[in-house]
Amino acid sequence: MKTKASSRKISNNKRRQLNQIAQQALLHINDGKILAAATLCDKADDIFKNFPEIMYARGMIAAFQEDYPTSCKWLEPACAAMPKRFDCLANLASSMSLCDRKEETAAIFPRIMEKAPDLFERMNGHAVFGDLLIDLGEYQQAMKLLGQAVARTNSKDADTAIKASGLYNEFGKPDVAVSLLEKAQTTAPTDPRIPYEIATILIKQNRNEEARALLKKALAIKPGFIDALFLLIKTGPYQGMEDDLAKMREIYRQAPPESSHRILPAFALGDAEDKEGHYPEAFDYWSEGNRIHRNHTGYNEQDQESIHQAAIEAFPAPRFLHETSENCSSASPIFIVGMPRCGSTLLERALSRHPMLTDAGEIDALGQSIAGRMRLRSNQLVIENLKTLDDEALLGVGREYIRRIRNEYQVEGTAVDKSLGNYLFIGAIAKALPNAHIIHIQREPMASCLSMFQANFDNVHYSFNLDELGRQYARYQKLMQHWRNVLPQGVMFETSYENLVSNTEAELRRILEYCGLEWHPDCLATHKATGSVNTASLFQVRQPIHQKSVARWKHYEEQLAPLRKYIKASSNS
């Protein structure tokens, strides 16, 4: 039952007395005297139950104790009773956010920004609200707020600049991203993260020499900066690389077993052994890095099982028998779907060279559109919506997707969306955007799984354990077979990495024909594609198309044997 402010009348005398008690309680809270503050609140309740200022004080006591649900329980009615107490509203927003009630929090910030701009400044509102809007998928407004936060701050804390620059870079504005970081560097010249972050942007633009200089600068500031050393080694070969590998071996040796400080060294040393042809040693390093990473990661495999099953149940064959509604969007985006490390970046780079196409990158526009605008996207919410959205509602999802592509991602023309996980939503794409083109690219399963296992994917949690990886790949194969069985002919096009690298022009011609596009010879020059690369394929796609990786997994056939019981042979269609 919700707490409510009392509606009984109160004398001016008692009101003054209660306000004084509330002020004393808040002073005690500021001094950390929580018991004394709570005693005063109990005393106030003897005079008048649930006086708004006392509820505010109780909310602040709970917040001090990090009991944020209880804090919200007191602050919500206090704010309702005192609509002009914006300090109360600001503290409610903070407690709500810490309860993961981000959607409700987002509705509060504009009121504070408009009605109490000084308070909004003091609470670092531009940074906090901007950060919140990222979680809700409102990227353009988030960029604007975070940029304002960087411009306003005199702090030597570079966190906001790093957050803002990452967002600007992701949305195709690397020059703005670098300028924000350079501004932060003037106030925080000894923060090693700033040259490191600039280097990550430059590497994505293939400016490796400049990036190496910045990474060395970061390491000069902080010699034990493992992330910087790891990235520096990844840019190799370069003069002095062997010395850096020796440093990485020493970091690995000194780190306690099972410590997270061993993760990056293990992957770096595994890659080095692989290049030398020392395959058992390489796999041992990768296995150790993955095992430690898995132990430090929360991964709920049942979530993956649920969302794959929900996709199958939501889109049975009869659902595709109905004619397309006249209310559907005429937009025809291209979706590249599949598992990570399947050759998708190569295909994306080839298509991005076509003058009629615009590369949107790996974006969450579809998942966010299914979740709904200003909603915190979660697997559970997406599952619920997949189960309940009818065909008309899915057309709304299509319209929201196109709005997001145009307004949030600012992609003009025909977008190429390379969010591989959209294979979960192929049925939804077919109903929401009937004119879309869906390209499923696959690769020899063992090659794809090896590449994931050695990549140290922070956000692909199933890749840290061979059994979990195998089960996930089996779910993917089962779902893709479902789409083959239920989709009308011509809705989805299938290709493979092996076909793409062995018969490149013929395969690209087939793909472009499916997309209704004329052949363009520039599609063959993938290594000349402009723009940043934001995937683990960063260093490979800067090279001309080659077949070097096709059979590489066979060096590890024995070590990958646990995958066999889960994975079917690829059809390579």
XYZ file of C-alpha atoms in Angstrom:
573
model
C 0.000 0.000 0.000
C 1.366 3.408 -0.987
C 2.174 5.987 1.663
C 0.125 9.180 1.292
C 0.484 12.638 2.755
C -2.223 13.290 5.328
C -5.203 15.283 4.067
C -6.171 16.443 7.588
C -5.976 20.151 8.309
C -3.103 21.344 10.419
C -2.636 24.523 12.423
C 0.042 27.023 11.468
C 1.690 26.448 14.846
C 2.075 22.703 14.248
C 3.183 23.340 10.664
C 6.034 25.572 11.869
C 6.987 23.008 14.523
C 7.026 20.143 11.995
C 9.040 22.162 9.485
C 11.640 22.859 12.178
C 11.825 19.164 13.081
C 12.221 18.269 9.404
C 15.072 20.775 8.997
C 16.817 19.352 12.063
C 16.393 15.811 10.690
C 17.919 16.809 7.343
C 20.895 18.413 9.132
C 21.406 15.159 11.069
C 21.296 13.200 7.785
C 23.961 15.480 6.284
C 26.114 14.792 9.355
C 25.542 11.041 9.056
C 23.484 10.905 12.265
C 20.788 8.650 10.850
C 19.408 7.315 14.148
C 18.957 10.856 15.477
C 17.187 11.866 12.241
C 14.862 8.840 12.416
C 14.045 9.617 16.081
C 13.035 13.159 15.106
C 10.785 11.799 12.337
C 9.091 9.470 14.839
C 8.575 12.453 17.154
C 7.013 14.403 14.280
C 4.608 11.551 13.498
C 3.305 11.774 17.064
C 2.325 15.365 16.289
C 0.983 14.810 12.769
C 1.248 11.603 10.706
C 2.894 11.767 7.256
C 3.652 15.481 7.100
C 5.223 16.088 3.648
C 8.536 17.536 4.917
C 8.904 14.599 7.312
C 8.228 12.127 4.494
C 10.976 13.900 2.564
C 13.329 13.440 5.506
C 12.393 9.738 5.779
C 13.074 9.339 2.062
C 16.521 10.867 2.513
C 17.236 8.579 5.497
C 16.420 5.552 3.324
C 18.580 6.916 0.470
C 21.502 7.413 2.880
C 21.075 3.751 3.888
C 21.018 2.793 0.184
C 17.469 1.455 0.574
C 16.254 3.105 -2.624
C 12.835 1.357 -2.918
C 11.949 2.667 0.564
C 13.357 6.062 -0.375
C 10.975 6.184 -3.371
C 8.086 5.070 -1.141
C 8.540 8.223 0.973
C 9.703 10.679 -1.684
C 6.904 10.031 -4.193
C 4.065 11.206 -1.890
C 6.266 14.003 -0.575
C 6.776 15.303 -4.119
C 3.053 14.968 -4.866
C 2.249 17.066 -1.782
C 5.018 19.625 -2.508
C 5.058 20.018 -6.323
C 7.367 23.060 -6.155
C 10.020 21.391 -3.989
C 12.369 20.537 -6.841
C 15.120 19.390 -4.468
C 12.709 16.676 -3.343
C 11.967 15.836 -6.983
C 15.686 15.667 -7.796
C 16.299 13.209 -4.967
C 13.301 11.140 -6.079
C 14.797 10.989 -9.582
C 18.098 9.778 -8.138
C 16.451 7.046 -6.039
C 14.209 5.944 -8.921
C 17.201 5.643 -11.232
C 19.023 3.493 -8.678
C 15.925 1.260 -8.531
C 16.194 0.850 -12.322
C 12.982 2.848 -12.789
C 14.646 4.708 -15.625
C 11.547 5.354 -17.694
C 9.867 7.183 -14.799
C 13.097 9.013 -14.002
C 13.315 10.296 -17.575
C 9.885 11.917 -17.173
C 11.103 13.892 -14.142
C 14.285 15.485 -15.478
C 12.649 17.829 -18.038
C 10.541 19.380 -15.240
C 13.624 20.111 -13.149
C 15.541 21.393 -16.192
C 12.704 23.793 -17.066
C 11.546 24.930 -13.618
C 14.790 24.797 -11.609
C 17.720 25.241 -14.032
C 20.177 26.192 -11.270
C 19.380 23.006 -9.376
C 19.665 21.035 -12.640
C 23.181 22.462 -13.076
C 24.192 21.673 -9.482
C 23.044 18.067 -9.758
C 25.081 17.665 -12.987
C 21.749 17.141 -14.720
C 23.049 17.393 -18.284
C 25.372 14.434 -17.722
C 22.956 12.366 -15.609
C 19.951 12.913 -17.894
C 22.081 12.346 -21.010
C 23.377 9.074 -19.612
C 19.819 7.997 -18.831
C 18.592 8.793 -22.339
C 21.296 6.547 -23.818
C 19.721 3.632 -21.943
C 16.316 4.580 -23.383
C 17.599 4.860 -26.957
C 17.120 8.640 -27.308
C 20.584 9.204 -28.699
C 20.385 12.616 -30.337
C 19.049 14.297 -27.203
C 21.600 12.365 -25.136
C 24.459 13.611 -27.347
C 23.250 17.185 -27.017
C 23.014 16.958 -23.213
C 26.364 15.235 -22.790
C 28.019 17.778 -25.083
C 26.542 20.558 -22.943
C 27.784 18.787 -19.817
C 31.344 18.698 -21.171
C 31.139 22.378 -22.147
C 29.888 23.362 -18.672
C 32.123 21.279 -16.432
C 35.257 22.653 -14.809
C 35.941 19.280 -13.229
C 39.077 17.262 -13.881
C 36.901 14.144 -14.053
C 36.900 13.002 -17.684
C 34.060 10.482 -17.339
C 31.442 12.649 -19.048
C 33.759 13.563 -21.924
C 34.569 9.882 -22.476
C 30.885 8.937 -22.428
C 29.960 11.768 -24.821
C 32.837 11.071 -27.201
C 31.920 7.393 -27.405
C 28.390 8.327 -28.410
C 29.476 10.882 -31.005
C 31.946 8.416 -32.495
C 29.343 5.662 -32.642
C 27.025 7.985 -34.536
C 29.528 8.897 -37.207
C 30.979 12.082 -35.727
C 34.546 11.069 -34.830
C 35.899 14.618 -35.216
C 33.457 15.913 -32.594
C 34.365 12.948 -30.369
C 38.071 13.745 -30.565
C 37.504 17.457 -29.905
C 35.538 16.645 -26.739
C 38.359 14.436 -25.509
C 40.999 17.036 -26.356
C 39.039 19.612 -24.344
C 38.938 17.207 -21.404
C 42.685 16.663 -21.764
C 43.363 20.347 -21.073
C 41.789 19.987 -17.610
C 42.923 16.402 -16.964
C 46.346 16.075 -18.675
C 47.405 13.125 -16.502
C 44.316 10.987 -17.133
C 45.603 8.081 -19.278
C 42.110 7.199 -20.428
C 41.921 10.269 -22.674
C 44.797 9.428 -25.078
C 43.570 5.815 -24.964
C 40.044 6.816 -26.022
C 41.353 9.062 -28.808
C 43.515 6.151 -29.998
C 40.482 3.824 -30.192
C 38.753 6.349 -32.462
C 41.800 6.709 -34.715
C 42.261 2.943 -35.040
C 38.690 2.618 -36.278
C 39.679 5.120 -38.996
C 42.798 3.085 -39.889
C 45.113 5.772 -38.466
C 47.273 3.263 -36.650
C 50.534 5.221 -36.458
C 48.873 8.173 -34.707
C 47.000 5.769 -32.458
C 50.197 3.986 -31.405
C 51.767 7.280 -30.361
C 48.733 8.036 -28.175
C 48.702 4.543 -26.656
C 52.379 4.911 -25.777
C 51.517 8.264 -24.185
C 48.803 6.586 -22.109
C 51.302 3.911 -21.029
C 53.867 6.575 -20.119
C 51.291 8.098 -17.768
C 50.213 4.708 -16.399
C 52.696 1.912 -17.198
C 50.324 -0.812 -15.952
C 47.436 0.279 -18.202
C 46.595 -3.193 -19.538
C 43.856 -2.037 -21.942
C 46.263 0.367 -23.656
C 49.022 -2.235 -23.939
C 46.549 -4.814 -25.267
C 45.234 -2.446 -27.945
C 48.761 -1.366 -28.887
C 49.775 -4.986 -29.490
C 46.590 -5.556 -31.532
C 47.741 -2.848 -33.985
C 50.914 -4.795 -34.803
C 53.265 -5.583 -36.257
C 55.366 -2.536 -35.381
C 58.889 -1.820 -34.160
C 59.136 -2.651 -30.463
C 56.209 -5.067 -30.447
C 58.310 -7.906 -28.999
C 59.230 -5.699 -26.043
C 55.534 -4.951 -25.477
C 54.708 -8.656 -25.619
C 57.403 -9.242 -22.998
C 55.717 -6.630 -20.783
C 52.395 -8.394 -21.285
C 53.967 -11.725 -20.295
C 55.254 -10.121 -17.116
C 51.834 -8.669 -16.285
C 50.333 -12.113 -16.868
C 52.965 -13.765 -14.652
C 52.465 -11.333 -11.785
C 48.648 -11.370 -11.824
C 47.106 -13.807 -9.320
C 45.574 -16.938 -10.902
C 41.871 -16.437 -11.754
C 42.304 -12.672 -11.373
C 40.519 -10.449 -13.925
C 43.928 -8.833 -14.532
C 44.898 -11.999 -16.407
C 42.092 -11.802 -18.984
C 43.587 -9.396 -21.536
C 47.155 -10.742 -21.175
C 45.855 -14.269 -21.783
C 44.111 -13.236 -25.006
C 47.092 -11.185 -26.203
C 49.521 -14.036 -25.551
C 47.137 -16.523 -27.151
C 47.053 -14.426 -30.316
C 50.857 -14.207 -30.314
C 51.218 -17.999 -29.997
C 48.651 -18.471 -32.780
C 50.677 -16.265 -35.133
C 53.756 -18.386 -34.377
C 51.859 -21.589 -35.166
C 51.939 -22.755 -31.528
C 48.294 -23.810 -31.578
C 47.941 -25.858 -28.354
C 49.611 -23.058 -26.368
C 47.381 -20.431 -28.037
C 44.221 -22.339 -27.189
C 45.323 -22.822 -23.588
C 45.737 -19.056 -23.195
C 42.358 -18.303 -24.800
C 40.686 -20.956 -22.631
C 42.134 -19.418 -19.485
C 41.079 -15.904 -20.490
C 37.560 -17.086 -21.320
C 37.222 -19.099 -18.111
C 38.212 -16.135 -15.951
C 35.996 -13.779 -17.957
C 33.043 -16.163 -17.558
C 33.607 -16.299 -13.792
C 33.389 -12.503 -13.648
C 30.296 -12.261 -15.873
C 26.618 -12.653 -15.120
C 25.097 -14.705 -17.941
C 21.571 -16.098 -17.809
C 21.355 -18.816 -20.432
C 17.621 -19.247 -19.806
C 17.107 -15.705 -21.153
C 18.526 -16.833 -24.484
C 16.402 -19.972 -24.503
C 13.280 -17.896 -23.780
C 13.791 -15.286 -26.471
C 14.596 -17.875 -29.163
C 11.495 -19.870 -28.225
C 9.364 -16.716 -28.126
C 10.450 -15.870 -31.674
C 9.386 -19.315 -32.912
C 6.035 -19.272 -31.100
C 5.176 -15.701 -32.155
C 5.640 -16.370 -35.872
C 4.180 -19.707 -36.996
C 3.661 -20.374 -40.701
C -0.039 -19.279 -40.828
C 0.959 -15.783 -39.768
C 2.628 -15.237 -43.141
C -0.389 -16.252 -45.226
C -2.123 -12.862 -44.955
C -1.635 -10.171 -47.574
C 0.501 -7.154 -46.691
C -1.450 -4.186 -45.340
C -1.588 -0.990 -47.403
C -0.541 0.889 -44.241
C 2.953 -0.611 -44.308
C 6.087 1.476 -44.688
C 7.519 1.707 -48.196
C 11.078 1.797 -46.801
C 13.376 -1.033 -47.876
C 16.294 -1.242 -45.425
C 18.760 -4.098 -45.727
C 19.304 -6.283 -42.666
C 22.453 -8.423 -42.416
C 21.866 -11.148 -39.822
C 23.760 -14.131 -38.461
C 26.130 -15.079 -35.678
C 29.184 -12.996 -34.698
C 32.358 -13.588 -36.727
C 30.447 -14.945 -39.723
C 31.882 -12.595 -42.359
C 29.175 -9.980 -41.933
C 31.592 -7.043 -41.706
C 33.117 -7.998 -45.052
C 29.648 -8.046 -46.623
C 28.704 -4.784 -44.938
C 31.837 -3.067 -46.262
C 31.126 -4.356 -49.773
C 27.550 -3.035 -49.706
C 28.635 0.278 -48.193
C 30.650 0.945 -51.366
C 27.420 0.959 -53.387
C 26.273 4.546 -54.083
C 22.614 3.738 -53.313
C 23.300 2.347 -49.824
C 24.206 3.882 -46.461
C 25.980 1.892 -43.783
C 24.113 2.175 -40.462
C 26.464 -0.190 -38.620
C 25.516 -2.368 -35.671
C 22.560 -0.586 -34.123
C 19.754 -1.567 -31.789
C 17.063 0.294 -33.690
C 14.900 -2.799 -34.241
C 15.096 -4.187 -30.704
C 14.361 -0.737 -29.281
C 11.442 -0.310 -31.698
C 9.952 -3.615 -30.545
C 10.425 -2.571 -26.897
C 8.821 0.834 -27.569
C 9.892 4.452 -27.459
C 11.316 5.707 -24.143
C 11.253 2.165 -22.788
C 14.217 0.457 -21.181
C 14.994 -2.318 -23.646
C 15.308 -5.722 -22.017
C 15.022 -9.280 -23.287
C 11.973 -9.789 -21.086
C 10.159 -6.764 -22.516
C 11.004 -7.794 -26.083
C 9.767 -11.340 -25.389
C 6.482 -10.023 -23.968
C 5.954 -7.734 -26.964
C 6.802 -10.425 -29.497
C 4.084 -12.573 -27.930
C 1.416 -9.852 -27.941
C 1.994 -7.554 -30.946
C -0.493 -8.204 -33.728
C 0.197 -7.427 -37.383
C -1.111 -3.863 -37.157
C 1.071 -3.195 -34.090
C 4.071 -4.603 -35.948
C 3.492 -2.094 -38.749
C 3.835 0.519 -35.992
C 7.139 -1.103 -35.037
C 8.233 -0.683 -38.653
C 7.327 2.993 -38.646
C 9.174 3.501 -35.355
C 12.216 1.711 -36.786
C 12.318 4.065 -39.770
C 11.865 7.064 -37.441
C 14.783 5.877 -35.359
C 16.959 5.262 -38.430
C 16.233 8.765 -39.743
C 16.086 10.798 -36.503
C 18.247 8.984 -33.940
C 20.858 7.459 -36.259
C 20.476 10.140 -38.968
C 20.867 7.653 -41.797
C 19.699 8.926 -45.172
C 18.829 6.699 -48.104
C 18.621 2.929 -47.907
C 20.148 1.762 -44.646
C 22.317 -1.335 -44.240
C 21.673 -2.525 -40.680
C 24.321 -5.039 -39.566
C 22.912 -5.878 -36.140
C 23.517 -9.602 -36.373
C 21.223 -10.457 -33.463
C 18.273 -9.365 -35.578
C 18.109 -12.982 -36.759
C 15.877 -13.305 -33.689
C 13.440 -10.853 -35.247
C 13.320 -11.967 -38.885
C 9.616 -12.756 -38.535
C 8.986 -9.331 -37.022
C 10.976 -7.656 -39.830
C 8.921 -9.469 -42.475
C 5.665 -8.224 -40.909
C 6.826 -4.753 -39.803
C 8.759 -3.819 -42.952
C 7.472 -5.968 -45.833
C 9.769 -4.246 -48.347
C 12.927 -4.886 -46.318
C 15.688 -7.166 -47.590
C 17.036 -9.736 -45.119
C 20.455 -11.250 -45.850
C 21.486 -14.181 -43.671
C 25.229 -14.771 -43.832
C 26.720 -17.882 -42.278
C 30.135 -19.421 -42.001
C 31.510 -22.874 -41.284
C 30.221 -23.243 -37.697
C 33.527 -24.382 -36.207
C 35.338 -21.428 -37.809
C 32.726 -18.988 -36.508
C 32.836 -20.450 -32.997
C 36.652 -20.459 -32.844
C 36.696 -16.836 -33.931
C 34.219 -15.925 -31.181
C 36.108 -17.931 -28.564
C 39.386 -16.133 -29.275
C 37.882 -12.634 -29.631
C 37.243 -11.774 -25.940
C 33.779 -10.398 -26.692
C 32.710 -8.323 -23.704
C 29.056 -8.344 -24.757
C 28.791 -11.891 -26.153
C 28.682 -13.695 -22.840
C 27.906 -17.121 -24.277
C 31.269 -17.122 -26.097
C 33.350 -17.646 -22.927
C 32.468 -21.329 -22.510
C 32.506 -23.931 -25.302
C 29.399 -25.741 -24.045
C 27.420 -22.504 -23.686
C 28.693 -21.372 -27.081
C 27.655 -24.674 -28.643
C 24.157 -24.529 -27.151
C 23.719 -20.953 -28.343
C 24.820 -21.863 -31.847
C 22.328 -24.752 -31.820
C 19.533 -22.328 -30.829
C 20.521 -20.061 -33.694
C 20.524 -22.967 -36.165
C 17.114 -24.131 -34.947
C 15.625 -20.655 -35.296
C 17.103 -20.112 -38.755
C 15.589 -23.416 -39.883
C 12.238 -22.200 -38.531
C 12.480 -19.063 -40.670
C 13.316 -21.168 -43.746
C 10.239 -23.269 -43.075
C 7.703 -20.483 -42.478
C 8.769 -17.459 -44.541
C 7.393 -16.957 -48.044
C 9.903 -17.508 -50.806
C 12.100 -14.494 -51.513
C 11.754 -12.838 -48.106
C 15.200 -13.930 -46.946
C 18.419 -14.372 -48.943
C 21.175 -16.703 -47.693
C 24.869 -16.526 -48.429
C 28.090 -17.652 -46.777
C 31.479 -16.235 -45.940
C 33.129 -19.045 -47.883
C 31.179 -18.196 -51.057
C 31.830 -14.497 -50.561
C 35.618 -14.886 -50.468
C 35.941 -17.651 -53.085
C 33.528 -16.281 -55.699
C 33.270 -12.649 -54.659
C 31.892 -10.850 -57.692
C 29.325 -13.504 -58.578
C 28.060 -13.657 -54.985
C 27.837 -9.876 -54.639
C 25.953 -9.688 -57.934
C 23.406 -12.197 -56.588
C 23.018 -10.201 -53.371
C 22.557 -6.878 -55.164
C 20.043 -8.425 -57.546
C 18.042 -9.684 -54.559
C 18.113 -6.137 -53.139
C 16.890 -4.705 -56.442
C 20.147 -2.873 -57.118
C 22.391 -2.586 -60.161
C 25.911 -3.997 -60.027
C 28.624 -1.527 -59.016
C 32.332 -2.489 -59.309
C 33.310 -0.460 -56.221
C 31.667 -3.175 -54.110
C 34.761 -5.321 -54.717
C 37.091 -2.787 -53.040
C 36.031 -3.439 -49.448
C 39.441 -2.386 -48.100
C 38.874 1.093 -49.559
C 35.555 1.660 -47.790
C 35.555 4.877 -45.791
C 34.185 5.389 -42.319
C 34.915 3.786 -38.984
C 34.848 0.063 -38.249
C 33.295 -0.729 -34.874
C 33.527 -4.514 -34.749
C 36.058 -7.173 -33.770
C 36.855 -7.492 -37.503
C 38.504 -4.080 -37.292
C 41.965 -5.093 -38.513
C 40.913 -7.730 -41.063
C 38.498 -5.652 -43.169
C 41.189 -3.076 -43.950
C 42.764 -5.739 -46.206
C 41.626 -6.821 -49.690
C 39.266 -9.830 -49.761
C 41.179 -13.068 -49.121
C 40.599 -16.711 -48.138
C 43.240 -16.991 -45.398
C 40.707 -17.558 -42.580
C 38.531 -20.189 -44.270
C 40.188 -23.350 -42.899
C 42.121 -21.841 -39.995
C 39.862 -23.546 -37.434
C 41.274 -26.964 -38.427
C 44.415 -26.160 -36.436
C 42.132 -26.382 -33.390
C 39.897 -29.259 -34.429
C 40.815 -31.372 -31.410
C 40.293 -28.551 -28.900
C 36.926 -27.619 -30.441
C 35.599 -31.188 -30.225
C 33.127 -30.322 -27.387
C 31.188 -28.189 -29.901
C 30.481 -31.142 -32.174
C 27.634 -32.526 -30.085
C 25.693 -29.260 -30.450
C 26.404 -28.000 -33.947
C 25.146 -29.261 -37.286
C 27.298 -28.879 -40.363
C 26.695 -25.647 -42.215
C 24.764 -25.837 -45.467
C 26.933 -23.035 -46.895
C 24.005 -22.104 -49.112
